[in-house]
Amino acid sequence: MLIDPVKIAVLVSGSGTNLQAILDAQKSGIIKNGRVCLVISNNRSAYALKRAAAAGVECAVIEKNAEFEQNIISCLDSHGIELLVLAGFMCILSRDFTTRYPDRIINVHPSLIPSFCGKGYYGLHVHEAALERGVKITGATVHFVNEIPDGGRIIAQKAVRVHVKDTPQTLQKRVMTQAEWIILPRAVEQISKELTEAKK
Ligand code: GAR
């Protein structure tokens, strides 16, 4: 029986390097059980939208307002989306939203959860906090998303060394190149494969 690849939406807010890693992994065959069909951004000037357009992926800008989550749901429904990937999506989703997609929303976070995670820990702030605390090892985590920020079941983690001369920027770059861009596409394939198996 031939089964269509799992329909994936990637939610973004900024530069979209993790989205790029997913698109590249799709091209190189690392991701074969899923296909990115839609990119949603809450920020109309996100560079991620340019990356999506360059790859020929449909984009939607949904700005934060009172109907924010309902508008996202309508957009996902109209595209038949089966798996949501939060890749640098800087919005917290409500319980009503997350319970609608149990085990079907994943997120990449730039630390080894449970360190430096939860409300207020996003983007460069995570690396600032890690340097301030003086940790010698940090990394990235891919996890399922529930109503607790960064609180869902862990899917994958990868450790990265902190260097003495690191700035938040140099550390962020190393965590991305050595961890996020590797574990996120692998996790997308793993979950897509599991969802495909479940359809058989
Ligand atoms: C990434 O480091 C991602 O892990 C982080 O923001 C960056 C987005 O970069 N996400 C969070 O902090 C979410 N809590 P990108 O737009 O280039 O993928």
PDB file of C-alpha atoms and ligand atoms in Angstrom:
ATOM      1  CA  MET A   1       0.000   0.000   0.000  1.00  0.00           C
ATOM      2  CA  LEU A   2       1.367   3.395  -0.995  1.00  0.00           C
ATOM      3  CA  ILE A   3       0.961   5.968   1.777  1.00  0.00           C
ATOM      4  CA  ASP A   4       1.289   9.715   1.223  1.00  0.00           C
ATOM      5  CA  PRO A   5       3.986  11.474   3.250  1.00  0.00           C
ATOM      6  CA  VAL A   6       2.803  13.040   6.503  1.00  0.00           C
ATOM      7  CA  LYS A   7       1.689  16.636   5.895  1.00  0.00           C
ATOM      8  CA  ILE A   8       3.825  18.962   7.986  1.00  0.00           C
ATOM      9  CA  ALA A   9       3.386  22.627   8.919  1.00  0.00           C
ATOM     10  CA  VAL A  10       6.387  24.515  10.294  1.00  0.00           C
ATOM     11  CA  LEU A  11       5.629  27.484  12.558  1.00  0.00           C
ATOM     12  CA  VAL A  12       8.274  30.209  12.631  1.00  0.00           C
ATOM     13  CA  SER A  13       8.876  33.748  13.880  1.00  0.00           C
ATOM     14  CA  GLY A  14      12.368  34.735  12.785  1.00  0.00           C
ATOM     15  CA  SER A  15      15.373  33.814  10.701  1.00  0.00           C
ATOM     16  CA  GLY A  16      14.279  30.229  10.023  1.00  0.00           C
ATOM     17  CA  THR A  17      17.599  28.381  10.065  1.00  0.00           C
ATOM     18  CA  ASN A  18      15.854  25.375  11.629  1.00  0.00           C
ATOM     19  CA  LEU A  19      13.205  25.505   8.910  1.00  0.00           C
ATOM     20  CA  GLN A  20      16.080  25.518   6.403  1.00  0.00           C
ATOM     21  CA  ALA A  21      17.604  22.452   8.068  1.00  0.00           C
ATOM     22  CA  ILE A  22      14.262  20.647   7.670  1.00  0.00           C
ATOM     23  CA  LEU A  23      13.908  21.679   4.012  1.00  0.00           C
ATOM     24  CA  ASP A  24      17.495  20.582   3.318  1.00  0.00           C
ATOM     25  CA  ALA A  25      16.891  17.245   5.055  1.00  0.00           C
ATOM     26  CA  GLN A  26      13.822  16.731   2.916  1.00  0.00           C
ATOM     27  CA  LYS A  27      15.891  17.379  -0.202  1.00  0.00           C
ATOM     28  CA  SER A  28      18.717  15.079   0.849  1.00  0.00           C
ATOM     29  CA  GLY A  29      16.331  12.247   1.815  1.00  0.00           C
ATOM     30  CA  ILE A  30      16.909  12.335   5.589  1.00  0.00           C
ATOM     31  CA  ILE A  31      13.212  13.207   5.841  1.00  0.00           C
ATOM     32  CA  LYS A  32      11.281  10.807   3.635  1.00  0.00           C
ATOM     33  CA  ASN A  33       8.085  10.017   5.544  1.00  0.00           C
ATOM     34  CA  GLY A  34       6.948  13.631   5.807  1.00  0.00           C
ATOM     35  CA  ARG A  35       6.614  16.685   3.596  1.00  0.00           C
ATOM     36  CA  VAL A  36       6.546  20.372   4.582  1.00  0.00           C
ATOM     37  CA  CYS A  37       3.344  21.681   2.970  1.00  0.00           C
ATOM     38  CA  LEU A  38       2.896  24.901   4.884  1.00  0.00           C
ATOM     39  CA  VAL A  39       4.920  27.514   6.776  1.00  0.00           C
ATOM     40  CA  ILE A  40       3.075  29.789   9.200  1.00  0.00           C
ATOM     41  CA  SER A  41       4.681  32.901  10.635  1.00  0.00           C
ATOM     42  CA  ASN A  42       3.279  35.308  13.235  1.00  0.00           C
ATOM     43  CA  ASN A  43       5.758  37.895  11.925  1.00  0.00           C
ATOM     44  CA  ARG A  44       5.375  39.158   8.377  1.00  0.00           C
ATOM     45  CA  SER A  45       9.013  40.247   8.122  1.00  0.00           C
ATOM     46  CA  ALA A  46      10.454  36.887   9.244  1.00  0.00           C
ATOM     47  CA  TYR A  47      13.321  35.836   6.956  1.00  0.00           C
ATOM     48  CA  ALA A  48      11.965  32.296   7.307  1.00  0.00           C
ATOM     49  CA  LEU A  49       9.182  33.276   4.882  1.00  0.00           C
ATOM     50  CA  LYS A  50      11.787  33.960   2.190  1.00  0.00           C
ATOM     51  CA  ARG A  51      13.332  30.538   2.798  1.00  0.00           C
ATOM     52  CA  ALA A  52       9.915  28.894   2.454  1.00  0.00           C
ATOM     53  CA  ALA A  53       9.136  30.792  -0.738  1.00  0.00           C
ATOM     54  CA  ALA A  54      12.548  29.871  -2.199  1.00  0.00           C
ATOM     55  CA  ALA A  55      11.718  26.202  -1.568  1.00  0.00           C
ATOM     56  CA  GLY A  56       8.275  26.609  -3.146  1.00  0.00           C
ATOM     57  CA  VAL A  57       6.414  26.002   0.108  1.00  0.00           C
ATOM     58  CA  GLU A  58       3.117  27.770   0.729  1.00  0.00           C
ATOM     59  CA  CYS A  59       3.274  30.455   3.436  1.00  0.00           C
ATOM     60  CA  ALA A  60       0.730  32.129   5.675  1.00  0.00           C
ATOM     61  CA  VAL A  61       1.212  35.104   7.974  1.00  0.00           C
ATOM     62  CA  ILE A  62      -1.088  34.959  10.986  1.00  0.00           C
ATOM     63  CA  GLU A  63      -0.606  37.894  13.297  1.00  0.00           C
ATOM     64  CA  LYS A  64      -1.256  37.779  17.028  1.00  0.00           C
ATOM     65  CA  ASN A  65      -4.749  38.996  17.798  1.00  0.00           C
ATOM     66  CA  ALA A  66      -7.771  37.688  19.696  1.00  0.00           C
ATOM     67  CA  GLU A  67      -8.387  35.008  17.029  1.00  0.00           C
ATOM     68  CA  PHE A  68      -4.723  34.016  16.689  1.00  0.00           C
ATOM     69  CA  GLU A  69      -5.020  30.332  17.614  1.00  0.00           C
ATOM     70  CA  GLN A  70      -8.378  29.910  15.881  1.00  0.00           C
ATOM     71  CA  ASN A  71      -6.878  31.355  12.696  1.00  0.00           C
ATOM     72  CA  ILE A  72      -3.940  28.955  12.921  1.00  0.00           C
ATOM     73  CA  ILE A  73      -6.326  26.010  13.424  1.00  0.00           C
ATOM     74  CA  SER A  74      -8.425  27.006  10.381  1.00  0.00           C
ATOM     75  CA  CYS A  75      -5.288  27.276   8.260  1.00  0.00           C
ATOM     76  CA  LEU A  76      -3.975  23.873   9.451  1.00  0.00           C
ATOM     77  CA  ASP A  77      -7.382  22.249   8.865  1.00  0.00           C
ATOM     78  CA  SER A  78      -7.713  23.634   5.352  1.00  0.00           C
ATOM     79  CA  HIS A  79      -4.308  22.134   4.465  1.00  0.00           C
ATOM     80  CA  GLY A  80      -4.958  18.766   6.150  1.00  0.00           C
ATOM     81  CA  ILE A  81      -1.884  19.172   8.357  1.00  0.00           C
ATOM     82  CA  GLU A  82      -0.937  16.125  10.441  1.00  0.00           C
ATOM     83  CA  LEU A  83       2.239  17.257  12.213  1.00  0.00           C
ATOM     84  CA  LEU A  84       3.244  20.692  13.533  1.00  0.00           C
ATOM     85  CA  VAL A  85       6.869  21.672  13.985  1.00  0.00           C
ATOM     86  CA  LEU A  86       7.678  24.757  16.051  1.00  0.00           C
ATOM     87  CA  ALA A  87      11.019  25.993  14.729  1.00  0.00           C
ATOM     88  CA  GLY A  88      11.890  29.282  16.395  1.00  0.00           C
ATOM     89  CA  PHE A  89       8.195  30.036  16.945  1.00  0.00           C
ATOM     90  CA  MET A  90       8.190  32.610  19.739  1.00  0.00           C
ATOM     91  CA  CYS A  91       4.585  32.248  20.905  1.00  0.00           C
ATOM     92  CA  ILE A  92       3.205  30.139  23.739  1.00  0.00           C
ATOM     93  CA  LEU A  93       0.247  27.986  22.704  1.00  0.00           C
ATOM     94  CA  SER A  94      -2.717  27.460  25.029  1.00  0.00           C
ATOM     95  CA  ARG A  95      -3.934  24.176  26.495  1.00  0.00           C
ATOM     96  CA  ASP A  96      -6.983  24.315  24.199  1.00  0.00           C
ATOM     97  CA  PHE A  97      -4.663  24.437  21.221  1.00  0.00           C
ATOM     98  CA  THR A  98      -2.114  21.812  22.302  1.00  0.00           C
ATOM     99  CA  THR A  99      -4.718  19.242  23.374  1.00  0.00           C
ATOM    100  CA  ARG A 100      -6.157  19.399  19.872  1.00  0.00           C
ATOM    101  CA  TYR A 101      -2.943  17.880  18.488  1.00  0.00           C
ATOM    102  CA  PRO A 102      -1.769  15.300  21.071  1.00  0.00           C
ATOM    103  CA  ASP A 103       1.761  14.043  20.246  1.00  0.00           C
ATOM    104  CA  ARG A 104       1.576  15.939  16.970  1.00  0.00           C
ATOM    105  CA  ILE A 105       3.362  19.167  17.910  1.00  0.00           C
ATOM    106  CA  ILE A 106       7.125  19.196  18.361  1.00  0.00           C
ATOM    107  CA  ASN A 107       9.464  22.031  19.303  1.00  0.00           C
ATOM    108  CA  VAL A 108      13.205  22.614  19.270  1.00  0.00           C
ATOM    109  CA  HIS A 109      14.659  24.357  22.319  1.00  0.00           C
ATOM    110  CA  PRO A 110      18.277  25.573  22.529  1.00  0.00           C
ATOM    111  CA  SER A 111      19.280  23.996  25.861  1.00  0.00           C
ATOM    112  CA  LEU A 112      19.333  20.629  27.569  1.00  0.00           C
ATOM    113  CA  ILE A 113      15.873  20.620  29.166  1.00  0.00           C
ATOM    114  CA  PRO A 114      15.194  20.893  32.154  1.00  0.00           C
ATOM    115  CA  SER A 115      17.967  23.523  32.248  1.00  0.00           C
ATOM    116  CA  PHE A 116      17.269  27.046  30.979  1.00  0.00           C
ATOM    117  CA  CYS A 117      13.746  26.444  29.747  1.00  0.00           C
ATOM    118  CA  GLY A 118      10.193  27.606  30.377  1.00  0.00           C
ATOM    119  CA  LYS A 119       8.703  31.069  30.308  1.00  0.00           C
ATOM    120  CA  GLY A 120      11.219  33.790  29.384  1.00  0.00           C
ATOM    121  CA  TYR A 121      13.824  31.377  28.043  1.00  0.00           C
ATOM    122  CA  TYR A 122      13.918  31.784  24.300  1.00  0.00           C
ATOM    123  CA  GLY A 123      16.452  32.626  21.618  1.00  0.00           C
ATOM    124  CA  LEU A 124      19.621  34.365  22.811  1.00  0.00           C
ATOM    125  CA  HIS A 125      18.291  34.681  26.394  1.00  0.00           C
ATOM    126  CA  VAL A 126      18.810  30.938  26.817  1.00  0.00           C
ATOM    127  CA  HIS A 127      22.494  31.216  25.943  1.00  0.00           C
ATOM    128  CA  GLU A 128      22.955  34.344  28.084  1.00  0.00           C
ATOM    129  CA  ALA A 129      21.558  32.402  31.050  1.00  0.00           C
ATOM    130  CA  ALA A 130      23.767  29.382  30.356  1.00  0.00           C
ATOM    131  CA  LEU A 131      26.905  31.583  30.213  1.00  0.00           C
ATOM    132  CA  GLU A 132      25.881  33.474  33.344  1.00  0.00           C
ATOM    133  CA  ARG A 133      25.467  30.187  35.233  1.00  0.00           C
ATOM    134  CA  GLY A 134      28.837  29.014  33.971  1.00  0.00           C
ATOM    135  CA  VAL A 135      27.745  25.637  32.616  1.00  0.00           C
ATOM    136  CA  LYS A 136      30.421  23.773  30.670  1.00  0.00           C
ATOM    137  CA  ILE A 137      27.961  21.714  28.640  1.00  0.00           C
ATOM    138  CA  THR A 138      24.761  22.884  27.017  1.00  0.00           C
ATOM    139  CA  GLY A 139      22.907  21.649  23.938  1.00  0.00           C
ATOM    140  CA  ALA A 140      19.503  21.356  22.340  1.00  0.00           C
ATOM    141  CA  THR A 141      16.299  19.416  22.927  1.00  0.00           C
ATOM    142  CA  VAL A 142      13.431  18.367  20.686  1.00  0.00           C
ATOM    143  CA  HIS A 143      10.250  17.648  22.631  1.00  0.00           C
ATOM    144  CA  PHE A 144       6.516  17.249  22.269  1.00  0.00           C
ATOM    145  CA  VAL A 145       4.525  20.361  23.057  1.00  0.00           C
ATOM    146  CA  ASN A 146       1.894  20.477  25.786  1.00  0.00           C
ATOM    147  CA  GLU A 147       0.405  23.361  27.760  1.00  0.00           C
ATOM    148  CA  ILE A 148       3.538  23.739  29.908  1.00  0.00           C
ATOM    149  CA  PRO A 149       6.207  25.793  28.109  1.00  0.00           C
ATOM    150  CA  ASP A 150       9.048  23.374  27.220  1.00  0.00           C
ATOM    151  CA  GLY A 151       7.337  20.793  29.444  1.00  0.00           C
ATOM    152  CA  GLY A 152       6.349  18.035  26.999  1.00  0.00           C
ATOM    153  CA  ARG A 153       7.954  14.600  26.619  1.00  0.00           C
ATOM    154  CA  ILE A 154      11.548  14.713  25.363  1.00  0.00           C
ATOM    155  CA  ILE A 155      12.222  13.157  21.949  1.00  0.00           C
ATOM    156  CA  ALA A 156      15.917  13.911  21.391  1.00  0.00           C
ATOM    157  CA  GLN A 157      18.820  15.794  22.947  1.00  0.00           C
ATOM    158  CA  LYS A 158      22.386  16.576  21.931  1.00  0.00           C
ATOM    159  CA  ALA A 159      25.109  18.068  24.108  1.00  0.00           C
ATOM    160  CA  VAL A 160      27.445  20.869  23.013  1.00  0.00           C
ATOM    161  CA  ARG A 161      30.593  22.144  24.758  1.00  0.00           C
ATOM    162  CA  VAL A 162      30.725  25.721  26.054  1.00  0.00           C
ATOM    163  CA  HIS A 163      34.024  27.497  25.284  1.00  0.00           C
ATOM    164  CA  VAL A 164      35.718  29.876  27.731  1.00  0.00           C
ATOM    165  CA  LYS A 165      35.542  32.794  25.299  1.00  0.00           C
ATOM    166  CA  ASP A 166      31.927  32.211  24.207  1.00  0.00           C
ATOM    167  CA  THR A 167      29.491  35.067  23.806  1.00  0.00           C
ATOM    168  CA  PRO A 168      25.743  34.348  23.641  1.00  0.00           C
ATOM    169  CA  GLN A 169      26.064  34.688  19.859  1.00  0.00           C
ATOM    170  CA  THR A 170      28.973  32.254  19.405  1.00  0.00           C
ATOM    171  CA  LEU A 171      27.309  29.756  21.732  1.00  0.00           C
ATOM    172  CA  GLN A 172      23.985  30.060  19.905  1.00  0.00           C
ATOM    173  CA  LYS A 173      25.723  29.364  16.596  1.00  0.00           C
ATOM    174  CA  ARG A 174      27.510  26.268  17.956  1.00  0.00           C
ATOM    175  CA  VAL A 175      24.299  24.911  19.510  1.00  0.00           C
ATOM    176  CA  MET A 176      22.533  25.388  16.184  1.00  0.00           C
ATOM    177  CA  THR A 177      25.198  23.842  13.964  1.00  0.00           C
ATOM    178  CA  GLN A 178      26.202  20.995  16.304  1.00  0.00           C
ATOM    179  CA  ALA A 179      22.806  20.148  17.747  1.00  0.00           C
ATOM    180  CA  GLU A 180      19.571  21.808  16.573  1.00  0.00           C
ATOM    181  CA  TRP A 181      20.069  21.438  12.816  1.00  0.00           C
ATOM    182  CA  ILE A 182      20.920  17.750  13.335  1.00  0.00           C
ATOM    183  CA  ILE A 183      18.382  16.548  15.892  1.00  0.00           C
ATOM    184  CA  LEU A 184      15.368  18.492  14.630  1.00  0.00           C
ATOM    185  CA  PRO A 185      15.268  17.002  11.090  1.00  0.00           C
ATOM    186  CA  ARG A 186      15.955  13.523  12.552  1.00  0.00           C
ATOM    187  CA  ALA A 187      13.080  13.935  15.006  1.00  0.00           C
ATOM    188  CA  VAL A 188      10.783  15.142  12.227  1.00  0.00           C
ATOM    189  CA  GLU A 189      11.588  11.977  10.278  1.00  0.00           C
ATOM    190  CA  GLN A 190      11.183   9.763  13.357  1.00  0.00           C
ATOM    191  CA  ILE A 191       7.733  11.131  14.209  1.00  0.00           C
ATOM    192  CA  SER A 192       6.630  11.156  10.556  1.00  0.00           C
ATOM    193  CA  LYS A 193       7.692   7.523  10.277  1.00  0.00           C
ATOM    194  CA  GLU A 194       5.739   6.603  13.411  1.00  0.00           C
ATOM    195  CA  LEU A 195       2.641   8.403  12.118  1.00  0.00           C
ATOM    196  CA  THR A 196       3.018   6.641   8.756  1.00  0.00           C
ATOM    197  CA  GLU A 197       3.347   3.224  10.429  1.00  0.00           C
ATOM    198  CA  ALA A 198       0.199   3.970  12.456  1.00  0.00           C
ATOM    199  CA  LYS A 199      -1.751   4.509   9.207  1.00  0.00           C
ATOM    200  CA  LYS A 200      -0.884   1.041   7.868  1.00  0.00           C
TER     201      LYS A 200
HETATM  202  C1  GAR B   1      16.613  28.590  17.705  1.00  0.00           C
HETATM  203  O1  GAR B   1      17.803  28.570  18.446  1.00  0.00           O
HETATM  204  C2  GAR B   1      15.505  27.874  18.454  1.00  0.00           C
HETATM  205  O2  GAR B   1      15.940  26.752  19.164  1.00  0.00           O
HETATM  206  C3  GAR B   1      15.083  28.964  19.406  1.00  0.00           C
HETATM  207  O3  GAR B   1      15.131  30.151  18.651  1.00  0.00           O
HETATM  208  C4  GAR B   1      16.090  30.017  17.596  1.00  0.00           C
HETATM  209  C5  GAR B   1      15.372  30.258  16.279  1.00  0.00           C
HETATM  210  O4  GAR B   1      16.272  30.271  15.214  1.00  0.00           O
HETATM  211  N1  GAR B   1      13.779  28.684  19.926  1.00  0.00           N
HETATM  212  C6  GAR B   1      13.418  28.994  21.156  1.00  0.00           C
HETATM  213  O5  GAR B   1      14.137  29.577  21.933  1.00  0.00           O
HETATM  214  C7  GAR B   1      11.999  28.573  21.530  1.00  0.00           C
HETATM  215  N2  GAR B   1      11.870  28.487  22.955  1.00  0.00           N
HETATM  216  P1  GAR B   1      15.804  30.019  13.712  1.00  0.00           P
HETATM  217  O6  GAR B   1      14.641  30.961  13.441  1.00  0.00           O
HETATM  218  O7  GAR B   1      17.014  30.419  12.892  1.00  0.00           O
HETATM  219  O8  GAR B   1      15.434  28.582  13.559  1.00  0.00           O
END
